[in-house]
CSV table of C-alpha atoms in Angstrom, one decimal:
chain,number,residue,atom,x,y,z
A,935,UNK,CA,4.7,20.1,-0.3
A,936,UNK,CA,6.6,17.8,1.9
A,937,UNK,CA,10.2,16.9,1.2
A,938,UNK,CA,12.0,13.9,2.5
A,939,UNK,CA,14.6,14.4,5.2
A,940,UNK,CA,18.2,14.0,4.1
A,941,UNK,CA,19.0,10.3,4.3
A,942,UNK,CA,21.6,8.0,2.9
A,943,UNK,CA,20.0,5.2,0.7
A,944,UNK,CA,21.9,1.9,0.8
A,945,UNK,CA,21.2,-0.6,-1.9
A,946,UNK,CA,22.2,-4.2,-0.9
A,947,UNK,CA,22.2,-6.9,-3.5
A,948,UNK,CA,21.3,-9.9,-1.3
A,949,UNK,CA,19.5,-10.6,2.0
A,950,UNK,CA,22.9,-11.3,3.8
A,951,UNK,CA,24.2,-7.9,2.7
A,952,UNK,CA,20.9,-6.2,3.7
A,953,UNK,CA,20.9,-7.5,7.3
A,954,UNK,CA,24.6,-6.7,7.7
A,955,UNK,CA,23.8,-3.1,6.6
A,956,UNK,CA,20.9,-3.0,9.1
A,957,UNK,CA,23.4,-4.2,11.8
A,958,UNK,CA,26.2,-1.8,10.9
A,959,UNK,CA,24.0,1.3,10.6
A,960,UNK,CA,22.0,1.7,13.8
A,961,UNK,CA,18.6,3.2,13.3
A,962,UNK,CA,18.5,2.2,9.6
A,963,UNK,CA,15.1,1.5,8.2
A,964,UNK,CA,14.0,-0.8,5.4
A,965,UNK,CA,12.6,0.7,2.2
A,966,UNK,CA,10.7,-1.9,0.1
A,967,UNK,CA,7.6,-0.6,-1.7
A,968,UNK,CA,7.9,2.8,0.1
A,969,UNK,CA,4.1,3.2,0.3
A,970,UNK,CA,4.2,3.5,4.2
A,971,UNK,CA,7.7,4.6,5.1
A,972,UNK,CA,8.0,7.4,2.6
A,973,UNK,CA,4.9,9.3,3.8
A,974,UNK,CA,6.0,8.6,7.4
A,975,UNK,CA,9.4,10.0,6.7
A,976,UNK,CA,7.9,13.1,5.1
A,977,UNK,CA,5.8,13.5,8.3
A,978,UNK,CA,9.0,13.4,10.4
A,979,UNK,CA,8.0,10.3,12.2
A,980,UNK,CA,11.4,8.7,12.1
A,981,UNK,CA,14.8,10.1,12.9
A,982,UNK,CA,16.8,7.8,10.6
A,983,UNK,CA,20.0,8.5,8.8
A,984,UNK,CA,20.0,5.4,6.6
A,985,UNK,CA,17.5,3.6,4.4
A,986,UNK,CA,18.2,0.1,3.2
A,987,UNK,CA,16.4,-0.2,-0.1
A,988,UNK,CA,15.4,-3.7,-1.1
A,989,UNK,CA,14.9,-3.1,-4.7
A,990,UNK,CA,17.9,-5.2,-5.6
A,991,UNK,CA,16.5,-8.2,-3.7
A,992,UNK,CA,13.3,-8.5,-5.7
A,993,UNK,CA,14.6,-11.5,-7.8
A,994,UNK,CA,15.5,-13.3,-4.6
A,995,UNK,CA,12.3,-12.5,-2.6
A,996,UNK,CA,9.5,-12.4,-5.1
A,997,UNK,CA,7.9,-15.8,-5.4
A,998,UNK,CA,4.8,-17.8,-4.7
A,999,UNK,CA,5.5,-21.5,-4.4
A,1000,UNK,CA,4.4,-24.7,-2.7
A,1001,UNK,CA,7.0,-26.9,-1.0
A,1002,UNK,CA,7.3,-29.0,2.2
A,1003,UNK,CA,3.6,-28.7,3.0
A,1004,UNK,CA,3.8,-24.9,2.9
A,1005,UNK,CA,2.6,-22.2,0.6
A,1006,UNK,CA,5.7,-20.0,0.7
A,1007,UNK,CA,5.3,-16.3,-0.2
A,1008,UNK,CA,8.4,-14.1,-0.7
A,1009,UNK,CA,8.3,-10.9,1.3
A,1010,UNK,CA,8.8,-8.7,-1.8
A,1011,UNK,CA,5.7,-10.1,-3.6
A,1012,UNK,CA,3.7,-7.0,-4.5
A,1013,UNK,CA,0.2,-6.8,-3.1
A,1014,UNK,CA,-1.2,-6.6,-6.6
A,1015,UNK,CA,0.7,-9.8,-7.6
A,1016,UNK,CA,-0.7,-11.7,-4.5
A,1017,UNK,CA,-4.3,-10.5,-5.3
A,1018,UNK,CA,-3.9,-12.5,-8.6
A,1019,UNK,CA,-1.4,-15.3,-7.7
A,1020,UNK,CA,-2.5,-16.2,-4.2
A,1021,UNK,CA,-5.9,-17.6,-5.4
A,1022,UNK,CA,-5.2,-20.9,-3.5
A,1023,UNK,CA,-5.8,-18.8,-0.4
A,1024,UNK,CA,-8.9,-16.9,-1.4
A,1025,UNK,CA,-9.2,-14.8,1.8
A,1026,UNK,CA,-5.6,-13.6,1.3
A,1027,UNK,CA,-6.2,-12.8,-2.4
A,1028,UNK,CA,-9.4,-10.9,-1.4
A,1029,UNK,CA,-7.6,-8.9,1.3
A,1030,UNK,CA,-4.8,-8.0,-1.1
A,1031,UNK,CA,-7.4,-6.9,-3.7
A,1032,UNK,CA,-8.9,-4.5,-1.1
A,1033,UNK,CA,-5.7,-2.8,0.0
A,1034,UNK,CA,-5.5,0.9,-0.8
A,1035,UNK,CA,-5.7,1.7,-4.6
A,1036,UNK,CA,-4.3,0.1,-7.7
A,1037,UNK,CA,-1.1,2.2,-7.8
A,1038,UNK,CA,-0.3,1.5,-4.1
A,1039,UNK,CA,-1.0,-2.2,-4.6
A,1040,UNK,CA,1.4,-2.4,-7.4
A,1041,UNK,CA,4.2,-0.7,-5.3
A,1042,UNK,CA,3.4,-2.2,-1.8
A,1043,UNK,CA,4.9,-5.5,-0.7
A,1044,UNK,CA,3.7,-8.4,1.5
A,1045,UNK,CA,6.6,-7.9,3.9
A,1046,UNK,CA,5.9,-4.2,4.0
A,1047,UNK,CA,2.3,-4.8,4.8
A,1048,UNK,CA,3.0,-7.2,7.6
A,1049,UNK,CA,5.6,-4.7,9.0
A,1050,UNK,CA,3.3,-1.7,8.4
A,1051,UNK,CA,3.7,0.9,11.1
A,1052,UNK,CA,0.7,1.4,13.4
A,1053,UNK,CA,-1.6,4.2,12.6
A,1054,UNK,CA,-3.5,6.8,14.7
A,1055,UNK,CA,-5.2,10.1,14.0
A,1056,UNK,CA,-2.7,11.7,16.3
A,1057,UNK,CA,0.5,10.4,14.7
A,1058,UNK,CA,-0.2,10.3,10.9
A,1059,UNK,CA,0.0,14.0,10.7
A,1060,UNK,CA,2.6,16.6,9.7
A,1061,UNK,CA,5.2,17.6,12.2
A,1062,UNK,CA,3.6,21.0,12.6
A,1063,UNK,CA,0.2,19.5,13.4
A,1064,UNK,CA,1.7,17.2,16.0
A,1065,UNK,CA,3.8,19.9,17.5
A,1066,UNK,CA,0.7,22.1,17.9
A,1067,UNK,CA,-0.8,19.3,20.1
A,1068,UNK,CA,2.3,18.8,22.1
A,1069,UNK,CA,3.1,15.5,20.3
A,1070,UNK,CA,2.0,12.1,21.7
A,1071,UNK,CA,3.3,8.8,23.2
A,1072,UNK,CA,4.3,7.3,19.9
A,1073,UNK,CA,6.8,10.0,19.0
A,1074,UNK,CA,8.3,12.9,20.8
A,1075,UNK,CA,5.6,13.3,23.5
A,1076,UNK,CA,4.5,11.9,26.9
A,1077,UNK,CA,0.7,12.1,26.6
A,1078,UNK,CA,-1.7,9.8,24.8
A,1079,UNK,CA,-4.6,11.7,23.2
A,1080,UNK,CA,-6.7,8.6,22.7
A,1081,UNK,CA,-6.6,7.0,26.2
A,1082,UNK,CA,-6.4,9.8,28.8
A,1083,UNK,CA,-3.6,9.0,31.2
A,1084,UNK,CA,-2.6,6.0,29.0
A,1085,UNK,CA,1.0,4.9,29.3
A,1086,UNK,CA,1.0,2.5,26.4
A,1087,UNK,CA,0.6,3.6,22.8
A,1088,UNK,CA,-2.6,2.3,21.2
A,1089,UNK,CA,-2.0,3.2,17.6
A,1090,UNK,CA,-3.8,0.6,15.5
A,1091,UNK,CA,-2.4,-2.2,13.3
A,1092,UNK,CA,-3.9,-1.4,10.0
A,1093,UNK,CA,-2.5,-4.1,7.7
A,1094,UNK,CA,-5.0,-6.2,5.9
A,1095,UNK,CA,-2.9,-9.3,5.3
A,1096,UNK,CA,-2.1,-9.8,9.0
A,1097,UNK,CA,-5.6,-10.9,10.2
A,1098,UNK,CA,-5.9,-13.3,7.2
A,1099,UNK,CA,-2.5,-14.8,7.7
A,1100,UNK,CA,-3.1,-15.1,11.5
A,1101,UNK,CA,-6.4,-16.8,10.9
A,1102,UNK,CA,-4.7,-19.2,8.5
A,1103,UNK,CA,-2.0,-20.1,11.0
A,1104,UNK,CA,0.9,-18.6,9.0
A,1105,UNK,CA,4.5,-18.2,10.2
A,1106,UNK,CA,7.2,-15.8,9.1
A,1107,UNK,CA,10.9,-16.4,8.4
A,1108,UNK,CA,13.1,-13.7,9.9
A,1109,UNK,CA,16.8,-13.3,8.9
A,1110,UNK,CA,19.5,-11.5,10.8
A,1111,UNK,CA,23.3,-11.6,10.7
A,1112,UNK,CA,23.1,-14.1,13.6
A,1113,UNK,CA,21.1,-16.5,11.6
A,1114,UNK,CA,17.4,-17.0,10.9
A,1115,UNK,CA,14.3,-18.0,12.9
A,1116,UNK,CA,10.8,-19.1,12.0
A,1117,UNK,CA,8.1,-17.6,14.2
A,1118,UNK,CA,4.4,-18.2,14.2
A,1119,UNK,CA,2.7,-15.0,13.1
A,1120,UNK,CA,0.7,-14.9,16.4
A,1121,UNK,CA,4.0,-14.4,18.3
A,1122,UNK,CA,5.2,-11.7,15.9
A,1123,UNK,CA,3.0,-8.8,17.0
A,1124,UNK,CA,3.2,-7.0,20.3
A,1125,UNK,CA,0.6,-4.9,22.1
A,1126,UNK,CA,2.7,-1.8,21.8
A,1127,UNK,CA,1.8,0.9,19.3
A,1128,UNK,CA,5.3,2.4,19.2
A,1129,UNK,CA,6.9,-0.8,17.8
A,1130,UNK,CA,4.3,-3.5,17.4
A,1131,UNK,CA,6.5,-6.4,16.2
A,1132,UNK,CA,9.2,-8.5,17.7
A,1133,UNK,CA,11.4,-7.7,14.7
A,1134,UNK,CA,14.9,-6.8,15.9
A,1135,UNK,CA,16.6,-3.7,14.4
A,1136,UNK,CA,18.9,-5.9,12.3
A,1137,UNK,CA,16.2,-8.4,11.3
A,1138,UNK,CA,14.5,-8.7,8.0
A,1139,UNK,CA,11.2,-10.5,7.3
A,1140,UNK,CA,11.9,-12.5,4.2
A,1141,UNK,CA,9.2,-15.1,3.8
A,1142,UNK,CA,5.6,-16.0,4.9
A,1143,UNK,CA,4.7,-19.6,5.2
A,1144,UNK,CA,1.1,-20.8,5.2
A,1145,UNK,CA,0.4,-24.5,5.9
A,1146,UNK,CA,-1.0,-26.2,2.8
A,1147,UNK,CA,-4.0,-27.4,4.8
A,1148,UNK,CA,-5.1,-23.7,5.0
A,1149,UNK,CA,-6.2,-24.1,1.3
A,1150,UNK,CA,-9.1,-26.3,2.3
A,1151,UNK,CA,-10.3,-24.1,5.1
A,1152,UNK,CA,-13.5,-22.1,4.6
A,1153,UNK,CA,-12.2,-18.6,4.8
A,1154,UNK,CA,-13.2,-15.0,4.2
A,1155,UNK,CA,-11.9,-11.5,4.7
A,1156,UNK,CA,-14.1,-8.5,5.7
A,1157,UNK,CA,-13.2,-4.8,5.7
A,1158,UNK,CA,-14.9,-1.7,6.9
A,1159,UNK,CA,-13.7,1.6,5.5
A,1160,UNK,CA,-15.2,5.0,4.5
A,1161,UNK,CA,-14.3,4.9,0.8
A,1162,UNK,CA,-14.2,1.7,-1.2
A,1163,UNK,CA,-10.5,2.4,-2.2
A,1164,UNK,CA,-7.4,4.1,-0.9
A,1165,UNK,CA,-8.6,4.2,2.8
A,1166,UNK,CA,-7.0,2.3,5.6
A,1167,UNK,CA,-9.4,0.0,7.4
A,1168,UNK,CA,-11.7,1.2,10.1
A,1169,UNK,CA,-12.1,-2.5,10.9
A,1170,UNK,CA,-10.9,-5.6,9.2
A,1171,UNK,CA,-11.2,-9.2,10.1
A,1172,UNK,CA,-10.6,-12.7,8.7
A,1173,UNK,CA,-12.2,-16.0,9.6
A,1174,UNK,CA,-11.0,-19.5,8.8
A,1175,UNK,CA,-13.2,-22.5,9.5
A,1176,UNK,CA,-12.5,-26.2,9.2
A,1177,UNK,CA,-15.8,-27.9,8.4
A,1178,UNK,CA,-16.5,-31.6,8.1
A,1179,UNK,CA,-19.9,-33.1,7.4
A,1180,UNK,CA,-21.7,-29.8,8.1
A,1181,UNK,CA,-20.1,-29.4,11.5
A,1182,UNK,CA,-17.4,-27.0,12.6
A,1183,UNK,CA,-14.1,-28.8,13.5
A,1184,UNK,CA,-12.1,-25.7,14.3
A,1185,UNK,CA,-12.4,-22.0,13.8
A,1186,UNK,CA,-10.0,-19.0,13.9
A,1187,UNK,CA,-11.2,-15.4,13.9
A,1188,UNK,CA,-8.9,-12.4,13.8
A,1189,UNK,CA,-10.0,-8.8,14.2
A,1190,UNK,CA,-7.7,-5.9,13.5
A,1191,UNK,CA,-7.6,-2.1,13.1
A,1192,UNK,CA,-8.5,-1.8,16.8
A,1193,UNK,CA,-5.2,-1.8,18.7
A,1194,UNK,CA,-1.5,-2.3,18.1
A,1195,UNK,CA,-1.9,-6.1,17.8
A,1196,UNK,CA,-4.3,-7.8,15.5
A,1197,UNK,CA,-6.6,-9.7,17.9
A,1198,UNK,CA,-7.2,-13.5,17.5
A,1199,UNK,CA,-10.5,-14.0,19.3
A,1200,UNK,CA,-9.9,-16.2,22.3
A,1201,UNK,CA,-11.9,-19.2,23.6
A,1202,UNK,CA,-13.4,-20.5,20.4
A,1203,UNK,CA,-12.5,-24.2,21.0
A,1204,UNK,CA,-15.9,-25.0,22.4
A,1205,UNK,CA,-17.5,-24.2,19.0
A,1206,UNK,CA,-16.1,-27.5,17.7
A,1207,UNK,CA,-18.9,-29.9,16.9
A,1208,UNK,CA,-21.5,-27.2,16.3
A,1209,UNK,CA,-23.3,-27.2,12.9
A,1210,UNK,CA,-21.7,-24.7,10.5
A,1211,UNK,CA,-24.7,-22.4,10.1
A,1212,UNK,CA,-25.9,-18.9,10.9
A,1213,UNK,CA,-25.9,-19.6,14.6
A,1214,UNK,CA,-22.2,-20.1,14.6
A,1215,UNK,CA,-21.8,-16.8,12.8
A,1216,UNK,CA,-24.0,-15.2,15.4
A,1217,UNK,CA,-22.0,-16.7,18.3
A,1218,UNK,CA,-18.7,-15.5,16.7
A,1219,UNK,CA,-20.1,-12.0,16.3
A,1220,UNK,CA,-21.1,-11.9,19.9
A,1221,UNK,CA,-17.7,-13.1,21.2
A,1222,UNK,CA,-15.8,-10.7,18.9
A,1223,UNK,CA,-17.8,-7.8,20.1
A,1224,UNK,CA,-17.1,-8.7,23.7
A,1225,UNK,CA,-13.4,-8.9,23.2
A,1226,UNK,CA,-12.8,-5.9,20.9
A,1227,UNK,CA,-13.0,-2.3,22.1
A,1228,UNK,CA,-12.7,0.2,19.3
A,1229,UNK,CA,-11.0,3.5,20.4
A,1230,UNK,CA,-10.7,7.0,18.9
A,1231,UNK,CA,-7.3,6.1,17.4
A,1232,UNK,CA,-8.9,5.9,13.9
A,1233,UNK,CA,-10.8,8.8,12.5
A,1234,UNK,CA,-14.1,6.9,12.4
A,1235,UNK,CA,-16.6,7.0,15.2
A,1236,UNK,CA,-15.7,4.3,17.7
A,1237,UNK,CA,-19.3,3.8,18.8
A,1238,UNK,CA,-20.3,3.1,15.3
A,1239,UNK,CA,-17.3,0.7,14.8
A,1240,UNK,CA,-18.4,-1.1,17.9
A,1241,UNK,CA,-21.9,-1.5,16.6
A,1242,UNK,CA,-20.8,-2.5,13.1
A,1243,UNK,CA,-18.2,-5.1,14.3
A,1244,UNK,CA,-20.7,-8.0,14.9
A,1245,UNK,CA,-22.5,-7.2,11.7
A,1246,UNK,CA,-19.2,-7.4,9.8
A,1247,UNK,CA,-18.3,-10.7,11.6
A,1248,UNK,CA,-21.7,-12.2,10.7
A,1249,UNK,CA,-21.5,-11.3,7.1
A,1250,UNK,CA,-17.9,-12.4,6.7
A,1251,UNK,CA,-18.5,-15.8,8.4
A,1252,UNK,CA,-21.6,-16.4,6.2
A,1253,UNK,CA,-19.6,-15.6,3.2
A,1254,UNK,CA,-16.9,-18.1,4.3
A,1255,UNK,CA,-19.5,-20.8,4.9
A,1256,UNK,CA,-21.2,-20.2,1.5
A,1257,UNK,CA,-18.0,-20.8,-0.6
B,1259,UNK,CA,27.1,11.4,3.8
B,1260,UNK,CA,26.7,12.0,0.1
B,1261,UNK,CA,24.3,14.9,-0.4
B,1262,UNK,CA,23.9,14.7,-4.1
B,1263,UNK,CA,24.0,11.9,-6.6
B,1264,UNK,CA,24.1,11.6,-10.3
B,1265,UNK,CA,21.2,9.7,-11.8
B,1266,UNK,CA,19.9,8.8,-15.2
B,1267,UNK,CA,16.1,9.0,-15.8
B,1268,UNK,CA,14.4,7.7,-18.9
B,1269,UNK,CA,11.4,9.8,-19.4
B,1270,UNK,CA,9.1,9.9,-22.4
B,1271,UNK,CA,11.6,8.2,-24.6
B,1272,UNK,CA,14.6,10.4,-23.7
B,1273,UNK,CA,17.3,9.8,-21.2
B,1274,UNK,CA,18.3,12.6,-18.8
B,1275,UNK,CA,21.3,12.9,-16.6
B,1276,UNK,CA,20.6,14.7,-13.4
B,1277,UNK,CA,22.4,15.7,-10.2
B,1278,UNK,CA,19.8,15.4,-7.4
B,1279,UNK,CA,19.8,15.3,-3.6
B,1280,UNK,CA,19.7,11.6,-2.6
B,1281,UNK,CA,16.2,12.0,-1.0
B,1282,UNK,CA,14.7,13.5,-4.3
B,1283,UNK,CA,11.4,11.8,-5.2
B,1284,UNK,CA,10.7,10.9,-8.8
B,1285,UNK,CA,7.9,13.6,-8.8
B,1286,UNK,CA,10.3,16.3,-7.6
B,1287,UNK,CA,12.8,15.3,-10.2
B,1288,UNK,CA,10.2,15.4,-12.9
B,1289,UNK,CA,8.8,18.7,-11.9
B,1290,UNK,CA,11.7,20.7,-10.6
B,1291,UNK,CA,14.7,19.1,-12.4
B,1292,UNK,CA,13.1,18.3,-15.7
B,1293,UNK,CA,10.4,20.9,-15.8
B,1294,UNK,CA,7.7,18.4,-16.6
B,1295,UNK,CA,5.1,20.0,-14.4
B,1296,UNK,CA,2.2,18.0,-15.8
B,1297,UNK,CA,2.5,15.5,-13.0
B,1298,UNK,CA,0.9,17.1,-10.1
B,1299,UNK,CA,1.9,17.4,-6.5
B,1300,UNK,CA,-1.4,16.8,-4.6
B,1301,UNK,CA,-1.2,15.2,-1.2
B,1302,UNK,CA,2.4,14.3,-1.7
B,1303,UNK,CA,2.0,11.1,0.4
B,1304,UNK,CA,0.6,8.6,-1.9
B,1305,UNK,CA,-3.1,9.0,-1.4
B,1306,UNK,CA,-4.6,11.1,-4.2
B,1307,UNK,CA,-3.1,9.8,-7.4
B,1308,UNK,CA,-2.4,13.2,-8.9
B,1309,UNK,CA,1.3,12.3,-9.3
B,1310,UNK,CA,0.6,9.1,-11.2
B,1311,UNK,CA,3.0,8.2,-14.0
B,1312,UNK,CA,3.4,5.1,-16.1
B,1313,UNK,CA,6.5,3.0,-15.6
B,1314,UNK,CA,7.9,-0.2,-17.0
B,1315,UNK,CA,11.3,-1.9,-16.9
B,1316,UNK,CA,13.6,-0.2,-19.4
B,1317,UNK,CA,14.0,-3.4,-21.4
B,1318,UNK,CA,10.2,-3.9,-21.6
B,1319,UNK,CA,7.7,-2.7,-24.1
B,1320,UNK,CA,4.5,-0.6,-23.9
B,1321,UNK,CA,4.0,2.2,-21.5
B,1322,UNK,CA,3.8,0.1,-18.3
B,1323,UNK,CA,1.7,0.4,-15.2
B,1324,UNK,CA,0.6,3.4,-13.1
B,1325,UNK,CA,2.8,4.1,-10.1
B,1326,UNK,CA,2.9,7.0,-7.7
B,1327,UNK,CA,5.9,9.2,-8.3
B,1328,UNK,CA,5.6,11.2,-5.1
B,1329,UNK,CA,6.6,8.2,-3.0
B,1330,UNK,CA,9.2,6.7,-5.4
B,1331,UNK,CA,12.8,7.8,-5.0
B,1332,UNK,CA,14.2,9.3,-8.2
B,1333,UNK,CA,17.2,7.0,-7.9
B,1334,UNK,CA,15.0,4.0,-7.7
B,1335,UNK,CA,13.4,5.0,-11.0
B,1336,UNK,CA,16.6,4.7,-13.0
B,1337,UNK,CA,15.8,1.2,-14.2
B,1338,UNK,CA,12.4,2.3,-15.3
B,1339,UNK,CA,11.1,3.8,-18.5
B,1340,UNK,CA,8.7,6.5,-17.3
B,1341,UNK,CA,5.8,8.1,-19.3
B,1342,UNK,CA,4.3,11.3,-17.9
B,1343,UNK,CA,1.3,13.1,-19.2
B,1344,UNK,CA,3.6,15.2,-21.5
B,1345,UNK,CA,4.6,11.9,-23.3
B,1346,UNK,CA,1.0,10.7,-23.8
B,1347,UNK,CA,0.3,12.6,-27.0
B,1348,UNK,CA,1.8,11.1,-30.2
B,1349,UNK,CA,3.0,12.7,-33.4
B,1350,UNK,CA,-0.7,12.6,-34.6
B,1351,UNK,CA,-1.7,14.8,-31.8
B,1352,UNK,CA,-3.7,14.1,-28.6
B,1353,UNK,CA,-4.1,10.6,-27.4
B,1354,UNK,CA,-7.6,9.2,-27.7
B,1355,UNK,CA,-7.9,9.3,-24.0
B,1356,UNK,CA,-7.0,13.0,-23.9
B,1357,UNK,CA,-9.4,13.7,-26.7
B,1358,UNK,CA,-12.2,11.8,-25.0
B,1359,UNK,CA,-11.7,13.6,-21.7
B,1360,UNK,CA,-12.0,17.0,-23.5
B,1361,UNK,CA,-15.0,15.9,-25.5
B,1362,UNK,CA,-16.9,14.6,-22.4
B,1363,UNK,CA,-16.1,17.6,-20.2
B,1364,UNK,CA,-14.5,15.1,-17.8
B,1365,UNK,CA,-12.5,17.8,-16.0
B,1366,UNK,CA,-13.1,21.0,-14.1
B,1367,UNK,CA,-10.1,22.3,-12.3
B,1368,UNK,CA,-7.9,19.7,-14.1
B,1369,UNK,CA,-5.6,18.9,-11.2
B,1370,UNK,CA,-6.4,15.2,-11.1
B,1371,UNK,CA,-6.5,14.9,-14.9
B,1372,UNK,CA,-2.9,13.9,-15.7
B,1373,UNK,CA,-3.1,11.0,-13.2
B,1374,UNK,CA,-6.6,10.1,-14.3
B,1375,UNK,CA,-5.7,10.0,-18.0
B,1376,UNK,CA,-2.6,7.9,-17.4
B,1377,UNK,CA,-4.5,5.4,-15.3
B,1378,UNK,CA,-7.1,5.3,-18.0
B,1379,UNK,CA,-4.5,4.8,-20.7
B,1380,UNK,CA,-2.9,1.9,-18.7
B,1381,UNK,CA,-6.3,0.3,-18.4
B,1382,UNK,CA,-7.0,0.5,-22.1
B,1383,UNK,CA,-3.5,-0.8,-22.9
B,1384,UNK,CA,-4.3,-3.9,-20.9
B,1385,UNK,CA,-8.0,-4.2,-21.6
B,1386,UNK,CA,-9.2,-2.5,-24.7
B,1387,UNK,CA,-13.0,-2.9,-23.9
B,1388,UNK,CA,-13.3,-2.6,-20.1
B,1389,UNK,CA,-16.6,-3.0,-18.3
B,1390,UNK,CA,-17.8,-0.1,-16.0
B,1391,UNK,CA,-16.7,-2.0,-12.8
B,1392,UNK,CA,-13.2,-2.5,-14.4
B,1393,UNK,CA,-13.0,1.2,-15.2
B,1394,UNK,CA,-14.0,2.2,-11.7
B,1395,UNK,CA,-11.5,-0.2,-10.3
B,1396,UNK,CA,-8.7,1.1,-12.5
B,1397,UNK,CA,-9.4,4.7,-11.6
B,1398,UNK,CA,-10.0,4.0,-7.9
B,1399,UNK,CA,-6.6,5.3,-7.0
B,1400,UNK,CA,-7.2,8.7,-8.5
B,1401,UNK,CA,-9.2,11.2,-6.5
B,1402,UNK,CA,-11.3,13.9,-8.2
B,1403,UNK,CA,-13.0,16.6,-6.1
B,1404,UNK,CA,-14.9,18.3,-8.9
B,1405,UNK,CA,-16.6,16.1,-11.4
B,1406,UNK,CA,-18.2,13.3,-9.4
B,1407,UNK,CA,-16.5,10.8,-11.7
B,1408,UNK,CA,-19.4,10.0,-14.0
B,1409,UNK,CA,-18.1,12.0,-17.0
B,1410,UNK,CA,-14.7,10.6,-16.3
B,1411,UNK,CA,-16.0,7.0,-16.6
B,1412,UNK,CA,-17.9,8.1,-19.8
B,1413,UNK,CA,-14.7,9.5,-21.2
B,1414,UNK,CA,-12.9,6.2,-20.8
B,1415,UNK,CA,-15.8,4.4,-22.5
B,1416,UNK,CA,-15.6,7.0,-25.3
B,1417,UNK,CA,-11.8,6.4,-25.6
B,1418,UNK,CA,-12.4,2.7,-25.8
B,1419,UNK,CA,-14.9,3.3,-28.7
B,1420,UNK,CA,-17.8,1.9,-26.6
B,1421,UNK,CA,-19.9,5.0,-26.7
B,1422,UNK,CA,-20.2,8.3,-28.7
B,1423,UNK,CA,-19.3,11.5,-27.0
B,1424,UNK,CA,-22.2,13.9,-26.5
B,1425,UNK,CA,-20.2,16.7,-28.1
B,1426,UNK,CA,-16.9,17.2,-29.9
B,1427,UNK,CA,-15.0,20.1,-28.3
B,1428,UNK,CA,-13.1,22.3,-30.8
B,1429,UNK,CA,-9.6,21.4,-29.5
B,1430,UNK,CA,-6.6,21.9,-31.8
B,1431,UNK,CA,-4.7,18.7,-31.5
B,1432,UNK,CA,-1.1,19.7,-30.9
B,1433,UNK,CA,1.9,17.8,-29.8
B,1434,UNK,CA,3.3,18.5,-26.4
B,1435,UNK,CA,6.7,20.2,-26.5
B,1436,UNK,CA,9.6,17.8,-26.3
B,1437,UNK,CA,10.6,17.6,-22.8
B,1438,UNK,CA,14.3,18.3,-23.4
B,1439,UNK,CA,13.6,21.9,-24.5
B,1440,UNK,CA,12.8,22.7,-20.9
B,1441,UNK,CA,15.2,20.4,-19.1
B,1442,UNK,CA,17.8,22.0,-16.9
B,1443,UNK,CA,21.4,21.0,-17.8
B,1444,UNK,CA,23.5,19.4,-15.2
B,1445,UNK,CA,25.4,22.4,-13.7
B,1446,UNK,CA,27.6,20.9,-11.1
B,1447,UNK,CA,28.1,17.7,-9.1
B,1448,UNK,CA,28.8,18.1,-5.5
B,1449,UNK,CA,30.7,15.1,-4.3
């Protein structure tokens, strides 16, 4: 049995109120669906005195609509809702349908999934377990147990919506008491497992915008995990291809659950003009394997994950090209 | 900082007023404040599904959808109508899902059963004749370490009237005790 630490729960009624609370209470954390932060709090991963619960904002931030050439998704859309209502972006709906289990999908939110804390076998453990190992870089310690001598935390981004939205070229709207900014999602994540986003302590992710043209991209999501439900990904990836007259015009491939930042595979521009067939899938698989180095940060054999990665890329790309 | 707060929970058709620590989860409130120990504390971090309860907005109808009570704050459940396993049986006795689970021998240690049966109930409320993949999907958030699931899936099909049980277990259908008979009264409110 794990009890939550004593915290004060604040319940704002609007986004403006929420970000002011985040500013006025240093160290405060956001509680939306609670599927990630509550277990982490129980594990003693955060030393926070205040939780800003967003339940009162669900009317304001729970929508799927198209306007100004964007598909706009409210941050408090539940994952389950998106698996049904985001059918115009099939890869996103598919990724949402594969997150965790039915109960968690109903509780978890899109914003929460994008801001999901990074995961590692050495951090998602009880305080007692971690203390027995002398803690680690991510919290309380000075050593990394994954990379010997490592100075930067390599806990893995484990959100399934992030690779899809990155491949589709989405951006996010962030609100703070100082105003708001719109940031391409590819600039949102950082290569630092301790805090892997550029989100400031008083900022709130309120909306995801996907360009309407993403609806016509050939897209697919692929996920590797030990069980077909509940588990976090051992590998996940999304591919989006623009195809015209049987030839690739542009392609984006994003692989995650490897390190702190979901990795958009670099240098794919020269694939433009190639016929959209199995050879492109093979080439993408080869490049993805070259650029991704699975570590022992996830409790699944890294050698195996490295071998499976090109297979998963190939299958996912073929699935995208078939539809 | 406020250490305790007064909340109202609507559980199994009855409203309860409770003074609870602010960080109380719904599961803890159900088990330790209301004495409804049918909802189980398994992993206590939202993986196993043993703490599953059904919840809907208070103004709504039906029983609602399965959620995990171990990662829901009790104070956040105030606007919900919650159904626990104690509230599943009706005046006529056991719910068809409970009856089917007994008949099919779909349980061994029984720890996962409250969550399993509530997930099954929610599925049948939404979809009276589910296919096997639909059943598997609906129960995929509930882990069972004993049975290997096949009898559980059969039990759901039996409950849906899609197959006959292999045996009928001699179970006396009886109504679960009303939850207020074991609820602890509010003793004091610490400001």
